[in-house]
Amino acid sequence: MAELLAIYNESAGSADDAARTTALETLRGGGADVIEAPAGEKDLDEMLDACPGRDVVVLGGDGTLHVVVATLHRRGELDARTVGLVPLGTGNDFARGLGIPLDPPVAARVVLAGRPRPLDLLVDDEGGVIVNMVHLGIGAEASEGATPLKPVLGRLAYAVGALLAGVRSPGWRLRVTVDGRPVGDGRPALMVGIGNGVTIGGGTPLAPRARPDDGMADVVVSLTTGPLDRLVYALRLRKGTHLGLRDVITTRGGEVTVEGGPVPVNADGELTGRVTRRRWTVVPAAWRMFT
């Protein structure tokens, strides 16, 4: 019998309540012994301490998944617990990239099937982790613009925020190096994406060639030019055809450093402020997820 610790955000709305209940019923109906752990009820460390050795199922979105993986990484337990995901967030980007079903009962059955897949992790020079993707520049500004629109527009808010940022942003003077090799030609960068996963903002394929289990990060650097080119980039980015633009550079590597700015950063869907230097390193097969 599978022994699972189901972690979720207890402050989520009634729609999430119904989907979460259905997912939990599916897990228990499939024979799993499930202990529920509302994220707001106890400290996450206390939950994990009380349930040693149990695999963890995240009932939520990319933000909740990020917090759980970061906590397990800090505790040194990523190799001891496999993580499952029932995507209940707004964007669910990591689930989309892995092909995890967005239907809660179907995703719960994936967890019950118990097929763990080793996945990479990005770790920065301050101890932070990236499960899906980190991006700097216009994408982070788009997220700022989308935040107040999400209650009304849902996933469409990301597209609106991206269009507004694409028209307004002048870019940032950044130095990007991948495994010690400089990327770019000195022009301002509109956006830098470092992908373990594929999409951001609820399905925008910033790094469409990325794989979360190949030991490499996909790096996408867009160099800014005029206002029209910035608008074209925003439109092409949403469709995933931006890699064909002449001002977009792509490469891959195990260590990525960005210097300059200060530039806004979005890490796994969360705005983390502005930085002037940050380095990310790929840790291959650092954790496991049921897929």
JSON list of N, CA, C and O in Angstrom, two decimals, residues 32-71:
[
{"chain": "A", "resi": 32, "resn": "ALA", "atom": "N", "xyz": [-4.33, 3.80, -1.58]},
{"chain": "A", "resi": 32, "resn": "ALA", "atom": "CA", "xyz": [-3.26, 4.54, -0.91]},
{"chain": "A", "resi": 32, "resn": "ALA", "atom": "C", "xyz": [-3.67, 4.96, 0.49]},
{"chain": "A", "resi": 32, "resn": "ALA", "atom": "O", "xyz": [-4.83, 5.30, 0.74]},
{"chain": "A", "resi": 33, "resn": "ASP", "atom": "N", "xyz": [-2.71, 4.92, 1.40]},
{"chain": "A", "resi": 33, "resn": "ASP", "atom": "CA", "xyz": [-2.89, 5.45, 2.76]},
{"chain": "A", "resi": 33, "resn": "ASP", "atom": "C", "xyz": [-2.44, 6.91, 2.71]},
{"chain": "A", "resi": 33, "resn": "ASP", "atom": "O", "xyz": [-1.25, 7.20, 2.58]},
{"chain": "A", "resi": 34, "resn": "VAL", "atom": "N", "xyz": [-3.39, 7.84, 2.79]},
{"chain": "A", "resi": 34, "resn": "VAL", "atom": "CA", "xyz": [-3.11, 9.26, 2.58]},
{"chain": "A", "resi": 34, "resn": "VAL", "atom": "C", "xyz": [-3.30, 10.05, 3.86]},
{"chain": "A", "resi": 34, "resn": "VAL", "atom": "O", "xyz": [-4.35, 9.97, 4.51]},
{"chain": "A", "resi": 35, "resn": "ILE", "atom": "N", "xyz": [-2.28, 10.80, 4.24]},
{"chain": "A", "resi": 35, "resn": "ILE", "atom": "CA", "xyz": [-2.39, 11.76, 5.33]},
{"chain": "A", "resi": 35, "resn": "ILE", "atom": "C", "xyz": [-2.45, 13.15, 4.70]},
{"chain": "A", "resi": 35, "resn": "ILE", "atom": "O", "xyz": [-1.57, 13.53, 3.91]},
{"chain": "A", "resi": 36, "resn": "GLU", "atom": "N", "xyz": [-3.49, 13.92, 5.01]},
{"chain": "A", "resi": 36, "resn": "GLU", "atom": "CA", "xyz": [-3.64, 15.26, 4.45]},
{"chain": "A", "resi": 36, "resn": "GLU", "atom": "C", "xyz": [-2.85, 16.27, 5.27]},
{"chain": "A", "resi": 36, "resn": "GLU", "atom": "O", "xyz": [-2.82, 16.20, 6.50]},
{"chain": "A", "resi": 37, "resn": "ALA", "atom": "N", "xyz": [-2.23, 17.20, 4.56]},
{"chain": "A", "resi": 37, "resn": "ALA", "atom": "CA", "xyz": [-1.40, 18.21, 5.23]},
{"chain": "A", "resi": 37, "resn": "ALA", "atom": "C", "xyz": [-1.69, 19.57, 4.63]},
{"chain": "A", "resi": 37, "resn": "ALA", "atom": "O", "xyz": [-1.01, 20.01, 3.69]},
{"chain": "A", "resi": 38, "resn": "PRO", "atom": "N", "xyz": [-2.72, 20.27, 5.12]},
{"chain": "A", "resi": 38, "resn": "PRO", "atom": "CA", "xyz": [-2.97, 21.63, 4.63]},
{"chain": "A", "resi": 38, "resn": "PRO", "atom": "C", "xyz": [-1.77, 22.53, 4.90]},
{"chain": "A", "resi": 38, "resn": "PRO", "atom": "O", "xyz": [-1.27, 22.58, 6.02]},
{"chain": "A", "resi": 39, "resn": "ALA", "atom": "N", "xyz": [-1.30, 23.22, 3.86]},
{"chain": "A", "resi": 39, "resn": "ALA", "atom": "CA", "xyz": [-0.05, 23.98, 3.98]},
{"chain": "A", "resi": 39, "resn": "ALA", "atom": "C", "xyz": [-0.13, 25.08, 5.03]},
{"chain": "A", "resi": 39, "resn": "ALA", "atom": "O", "xyz": [0.87, 25.44, 5.61]},
{"chain": "A", "resi": 40, "resn": "GLY", "atom": "N", "xyz": [-1.32, 25.60, 5.28]},
{"chain": "A", "resi": 40, "resn": "GLY", "atom": "CA", "xyz": [-1.42, 26.68, 6.25]},
{"chain": "A", "resi": 40, "resn": "GLY", "atom": "C", "xyz": [-1.64, 26.21, 7.67]},
{"chain": "A", "resi": 40, "resn": "GLY", "atom": "O", "xyz": [-1.67, 27.01, 8.59]},
{"chain": "A", "resi": 41, "resn": "GLU", "atom": "N", "xyz": [-1.75, 24.92, 7.87]},
{"chain": "A", "resi": 41, "resn": "GLU", "atom": "CA", "xyz": [-2.09, 24.40, 9.19]},
{"chain": "A", "resi": 41, "resn": "GLU", "atom": "C", "xyz": [-0.86, 24.23, 10.07]},
{"chain": "A", "resi": 41, "resn": "GLU", "atom": "O", "xyz": [-0.87, 24.54, 11.25]},
{"chain": "A", "resi": 42, "resn": "LYS", "atom": "N", "xyz": [0.21, 23.74, 9.50]},
{"chain": "A", "resi": 42, "resn": "LYS", "atom": "CA", "xyz": [1.45, 23.53, 10.25]},
{"chain": "A", "resi": 42, "resn": "LYS", "atom": "C", "xyz": [2.63, 23.95, 9.38]},
{"chain": "A", "resi": 42, "resn": "LYS", "atom": "O", "xyz": [2.51, 24.09, 8.17]},
{"chain": "A", "resi": 43, "resn": "ASP", "atom": "N", "xyz": [3.75, 24.13, 10.01]},
{"chain": "A", "resi": 43, "resn": "ASP", "atom": "CA", "xyz": [4.97, 24.33, 9.26]},
{"chain": "A", "resi": 43, "resn": "ASP", "atom": "C", "xyz": [5.28, 23.08, 8.45]},
{"chain": "A", "resi": 43, "resn": "ASP", "atom": "O", "xyz": [5.11, 21.95, 8.91]},
{"chain": "A", "resi": 44, "resn": "LEU", "atom": "N", "xyz": [5.73, 23.28, 7.21]},
{"chain": "A", "resi": 44, "resn": "LEU", "atom": "CA", "xyz": [5.98, 22.14, 6.32]},
{"chain": "A", "resi": 44, "resn": "LEU", "atom": "C", "xyz": [7.01, 21.19, 6.92]},
{"chain": "A", "resi": 44, "resn": "LEU", "atom": "O", "xyz": [6.90, 19.97, 6.78]},
{"chain": "A", "resi": 45, "resn": "ASP", "atom": "N", "xyz": [8.00, 21.73, 7.60]},
{"chain": "A", "resi": 45, "resn": "ASP", "atom": "CA", "xyz": [8.98, 20.86, 8.25]},
{"chain": "A", "resi": 45, "resn": "ASP", "atom": "C", "xyz": [8.33, 19.96, 9.29]},
{"chain": "A", "resi": 45, "resn": "ASP", "atom": "O", "xyz": [8.69, 18.78, 9.42]},
{"chain": "A", "resi": 46, "resn": "GLU", "atom": "N", "xyz": [7.37, 20.50, 10.03]},
{"chain": "A", "resi": 46, "resn": "GLU", "atom": "CA", "xyz": [6.68, 19.69, 11.03]},
{"chain": "A", "resi": 46, "resn": "GLU", "atom": "C", "xyz": [5.89, 18.56, 10.37]},
{"chain": "A", "resi": 46, "resn": "GLU", "atom": "O", "xyz": [5.83, 17.44, 10.87]},
{"chain": "A", "resi": 47, "resn": "MET", "atom": "N", "xyz": [5.26, 18.87, 9.24]},
{"chain": "A", "resi": 47, "resn": "MET", "atom": "CA", "xyz": [4.51, 17.85, 8.52]},
{"chain": "A", "resi": 47, "resn": "MET", "atom": "C", "xyz": [5.43, 16.71, 8.09]},
{"chain": "A", "resi": 47, "resn": "MET", "atom": "O", "xyz": [5.10, 15.53, 8.23]},
{"chain": "A", "resi": 48, "resn": "LEU", "atom": "N", "xyz": [6.57, 17.07, 7.54]},
{"chain": "A", "resi": 48, "resn": "LEU", "atom": "CA", "xyz": [7.50, 16.06, 7.05]},
{"chain": "A", "resi": 48, "resn": "LEU", "atom": "C", "xyz": [8.12, 15.28, 8.21]},
{"chain": "A", "resi": 48, "resn": "LEU", "atom": "O", "xyz": [8.32, 14.06, 8.11]},
{"chain": "A", "resi": 49, "resn": "ASP", "atom": "N", "xyz": [8.41, 15.98, 9.31]},
{"chain": "A", "resi": 49, "resn": "ASP", "atom": "CA", "xyz": [8.94, 15.29, 10.49]},
{"chain": "A", "resi": 49, "resn": "ASP", "atom": "C", "xyz": [7.96, 14.25, 11.01]},
{"chain": "A", "resi": 49, "resn": "ASP", "atom": "O", "xyz": [8.34, 13.16, 11.46]},
{"chain": "A", "resi": 50, "resn": "ALA", "atom": "N", "xyz": [6.67, 14.59, 10.95]},
{"chain": "A", "resi": 50, "resn": "ALA", "atom": "CA", "xyz": [5.64, 13.69, 11.50]},
{"chain": "A", "resi": 50, "resn": "ALA", "atom": "C", "xyz": [5.37, 12.50, 10.60]},
{"chain": "A", "resi": 50, "resn": "ALA", "atom": "O", "xyz": [4.77, 11.51, 11.05]},
{"chain": "A", "resi": 51, "resn": "CYS", "atom": "N", "xyz": [5.83, 12.56, 9.35]},
{"chain": "A", "resi": 51, "resn": "CYS", "atom": "CA", "xyz": [5.54, 11.48, 8.37]},
{"chain": "A", "resi": 51, "resn": "CYS", "atom": "C", "xyz": [6.83, 11.06, 7.69]},
{"chain": "A", "resi": 51, "resn": "CYS", "atom": "O", "xyz": [6.98, 11.19, 6.46]},
{"chain": "A", "resi": 52, "resn": "PRO", "atom": "N", "xyz": [7.80, 10.54, 8.43]},
{"chain": "A", "resi": 52, "resn": "PRO", "atom": "CA", "xyz": [9.08, 10.18, 7.82]},
{"chain": "A", "resi": 52, "resn": "PRO", "atom": "C", "xyz": [8.93, 9.09, 6.78]},
{"chain": "A", "resi": 52, "resn": "PRO", "atom": "O", "xyz": [8.17, 8.13, 6.98]},
{"chain": "A", "resi": 53, "resn": "GLY", "atom": "N", "xyz": [9.62, 9.27, 5.66]},
{"chain": "A", "resi": 53, "resn": "GLY", "atom": "CA", "xyz": [9.65, 8.23, 4.63]},
{"chain": "A", "resi": 53, "resn": "GLY", "atom": "C", "xyz": [8.48, 8.24, 3.68]},
{"chain": "A", "resi": 53, "resn": "GLY", "atom": "O", "xyz": [8.53, 7.55, 2.65]},
{"chain": "A", "resi": 54, "resn": "ARG", "atom": "N", "xyz": [7.44, 8.99, 3.97]},
{"chain": "A", "resi": 54, "resn": "ARG", "atom": "CA", "xyz": [6.28, 9.00, 3.07]},
{"chain": "A", "resi": 54, "resn": "ARG", "atom": "C", "xyz": [6.61, 9.80, 1.80]},
{"chain": "A", "resi": 54, "resn": "ARG", "atom": "O", "xyz": [7.22, 10.86, 1.86]},
{"chain": "A", "resi": 55, "resn": "ASP", "atom": "N", "xyz": [6.16, 9.30, 0.65]},
{"chain": "A", "resi": 55, "resn": "ASP", "atom": "CA", "xyz": [6.22, 10.09, -0.56]},
{"chain": "A", "resi": 55, "resn": "ASP", "atom": "C", "xyz": [5.22, 11.24, -0.45]},
{"chain": "A", "resi": 55, "resn": "ASP", "atom": "O", "xyz": [4.23, 11.17, 0.29]},
{"chain": "A", "resi": 56, "resn": "VAL", "atom": "N", "xyz": [5.50, 12.30, -1.18]},
{"chain": "A", "resi": 56, "resn": "VAL", "atom": "CA", "xyz": [4.72, 13.54, -1.06]},
{"chain": "A", "resi": 56, "resn": "VAL", "atom": "C", "xyz": [3.92, 13.77, -2.34]},
{"chain": "A", "resi": 56, "resn": "VAL", "atom": "O", "xyz": [4.47, 13.68, -3.44]},
{"chain": "A", "resi": 57, "resn": "VAL", "atom": "N", "xyz": [2.65, 14.08, -2.19]},
{"chain": "A", "resi": 57, "resn": "VAL", "atom": "CA", "xyz": [1.81, 14.46, -3.32]},
{"chain": "A", "resi": 57, "resn": "VAL", "atom": "C", "xyz": [1.42, 15.92, -3.16]},
{"chain": "A", "resi": 57, "resn": "VAL", "atom": "O", "xyz": [0.84, 16.31, -2.14]},
{"chain": "A", "resi": 58, "resn": "VAL", "atom": "N", "xyz": [1.76, 16.73, -4.16]},
{"chain": "A", "resi": 58, "resn": "VAL", "atom": "CA", "xyz": [1.41, 18.14, -4.15]},
{"chain": "A", "resi": 58, "resn": "VAL", "atom": "C", "xyz": [0.07, 18.31, -4.86]},
{"chain": "A", "resi": 58, "resn": "VAL", "atom": "O", "xyz": [-0.07, 17.96, -6.04]},
{"chain": "A", "resi": 59, "resn": "LEU", "atom": "N", "xyz": [-0.92, 18.83, -4.15]},
{"chain": "A", "resi": 59, "resn": "LEU", "atom": "CA", "xyz": [-2.21, 19.15, -4.74]},
{"chain": "A", "resi": 59, "resn": "LEU", "atom": "C", "xyz": [-2.26, 20.65, -4.91]},
{"chain": "A", "resi": 59, "resn": "LEU", "atom": "O", "xyz": [-2.70, 21.39, -4.03]},
{"chain": "A", "resi": 60, "resn": "GLY", "atom": "N", "xyz": [-1.75, 21.14, -6.04]},
{"chain": "A", "resi": 60, "resn": "GLY", "atom": "CA", "xyz": [-1.64, 22.58, -6.23]},
{"chain": "A", "resi": 60, "resn": "GLY", "atom": "C", "xyz": [-0.88, 22.90, -7.49]},
{"chain": "A", "resi": 60, "resn": "GLY", "atom": "O", "xyz": [-0.72, 22.07, -8.38]},
{"chain": "A", "resi": 61, "resn": "GLY", "atom": "N", "xyz": [-0.38, 24.13, -7.56]},
{"chain": "A", "resi": 61, "resn": "GLY", "atom": "CA", "xyz": [0.29, 24.61, -8.75]},
{"chain": "A", "resi": 61, "resn": "GLY", "atom": "C", "xyz": [1.80, 24.64, -8.63]},
{"chain": "A", "resi": 61, "resn": "GLY", "atom": "O", "xyz": [2.39, 24.03, -7.73]},
{"chain": "A", "resi": 62, "resn": "ASP", "atom": "N", "xyz": [2.43, 25.37, -9.56]},
{"chain": "A", "resi": 62, "resn": "ASP", "atom": "CA", "xyz": [3.89, 25.43, -9.61]},
{"chain": "A", "resi": 62, "resn": "ASP", "atom": "C", "xyz": [4.49, 26.02, -8.34]},
{"chain": "A", "resi": 62, "resn": "ASP", "atom": "O", "xyz": [5.56, 25.59, -7.90]},
{"chain": "A", "resi": 63, "resn": "GLY", "atom": "N", "xyz": [3.80, 27.00, -7.74]},
{"chain": "A", "resi": 63, "resn": "GLY", "atom": "CA", "xyz": [4.33, 27.62, -6.53]},
{"chain": "A", "resi": 63, "resn": "GLY", "atom": "C", "xyz": [4.41, 26.65, -5.37]},
{"chain": "A", "resi": 63, "resn": "GLY", "atom": "O", "xyz": [5.43, 26.59, -4.67]},
{"chain": "A", "resi": 64, "resn": "THR", "atom": "N", "xyz": [3.35, 25.87, -5.17]},
{"chain": "A", "resi": 64, "resn": "THR", "atom": "CA", "xyz": [3.36, 24.89, -4.08]},
{"chain": "A", "resi": 64, "resn": "THR", "atom": "C", "xyz": [4.38, 23.81, -4.35]},
{"chain": "A", "resi": 64, "resn": "THR", "atom": "O", "xyz": [5.10, 23.37, -3.43]},
{"chain": "A", "resi": 65, "resn": "LEU", "atom": "N", "xyz": [4.48, 23.36, -5.61]},
{"chain": "A", "resi": 65, "resn": "LEU", "atom": "CA", "xyz": [5.49, 22.36, -5.96]},
{"chain": "A", "resi": 65, "resn": "LEU", "atom": "C", "xyz": [6.89, 22.88, -5.67]},
{"chain": "A", "resi": 65, "resn": "LEU", "atom": "O", "xyz": [7.73, 22.16, -5.11]},
{"chain": "A", "resi": 66, "resn": "HIS", "atom": "N", "xyz": [7.14, 24.13, -6.03]},
{"chain": "A", "resi": 66, "resn": "HIS", "atom": "CA", "xyz": [8.46, 24.72, -5.79]},
{"chain": "A", "resi": 66, "resn": "HIS", "atom": "C", "xyz": [8.80, 24.71, -4.30]},
{"chain": "A", "resi": 66, "resn": "HIS", "atom": "O", "xyz": [9.91, 24.33, -3.91]},
{"chain": "A", "resi": 67, "resn": "VAL", "atom": "N", "xyz": [7.84, 25.12, -3.46]},
{"chain": "A", "resi": 67, "resn": "VAL", "atom": "CA", "xyz": [8.09, 25.18, -2.01]},
{"chain": "A", "resi": 67, "resn": "VAL", "atom": "C", "xyz": [8.40, 23.78, -1.46]},
{"chain": "A", "resi": 67, "resn": "VAL", "atom": "O", "xyz": [9.31, 23.61, -0.65]},
{"chain": "A", "resi": 68, "resn": "VAL", "atom": "N", "xyz": [7.66, 22.79, -1.90]},
{"chain": "A", "resi": 68, "resn": "VAL", "atom": "CA", "xyz": [7.86, 21.43, -1.40]},
{"chain": "A", "resi": 68, "resn": "VAL", "atom": "C", "xyz": [9.23, 20.90, -1.82]},
{"chain": "A", "resi": 68, "resn": "VAL", "atom": "O", "xyz": [9.99, 20.35, -1.01]},
{"chain": "A", "resi": 69, "resn": "VAL", "atom": "N", "xyz": [9.58, 21.07, -3.10]},
{"chain": "A", "resi": 69, "resn": "VAL", "atom": "CA", "xyz": [10.88, 20.57, -3.58]},
{"chain": "A", "resi": 69, "resn": "VAL", "atom": "C", "xyz": [12.02, 21.33, -2.90]},
{"chain": "A", "resi": 69, "resn": "VAL", "atom": "O", "xyz": [13.03, 20.72, -2.50]},
{"chain": "A", "resi": 70, "resn": "ALA", "atom": "N", "xyz": [11.87, 22.64, -2.74]},
{"chain": "A", "resi": 70, "resn": "ALA", "atom": "CA", "xyz": [12.91, 23.43, -2.07]},
{"chain": "A", "resi": 70, "resn": "ALA", "atom": "C", "xyz": [13.11, 22.96, -0.63]},
{"chain": "A", "resi": 70, "resn": "ALA", "atom": "O", "xyz": [14.24, 22.88, -0.13]},
{"chain": "A", "resi": 71, "resn": "THR", "atom": "N", "xyz": [12.02, 22.65, 0.05]},
{"chain": "A", "resi": 71, "resn": "THR", "atom": "CA", "xyz": [12.10, 22.19, 1.44]},
{"chain": "A", "resi": 71, "resn": "THR", "atom": "C", "xyz": [12.77, 20.83, 1.52]},
{"chain": "A", "resi": 71, "resn": "THR", "atom": "O", "xyz": [13.64, 20.59, 2.38]}
]
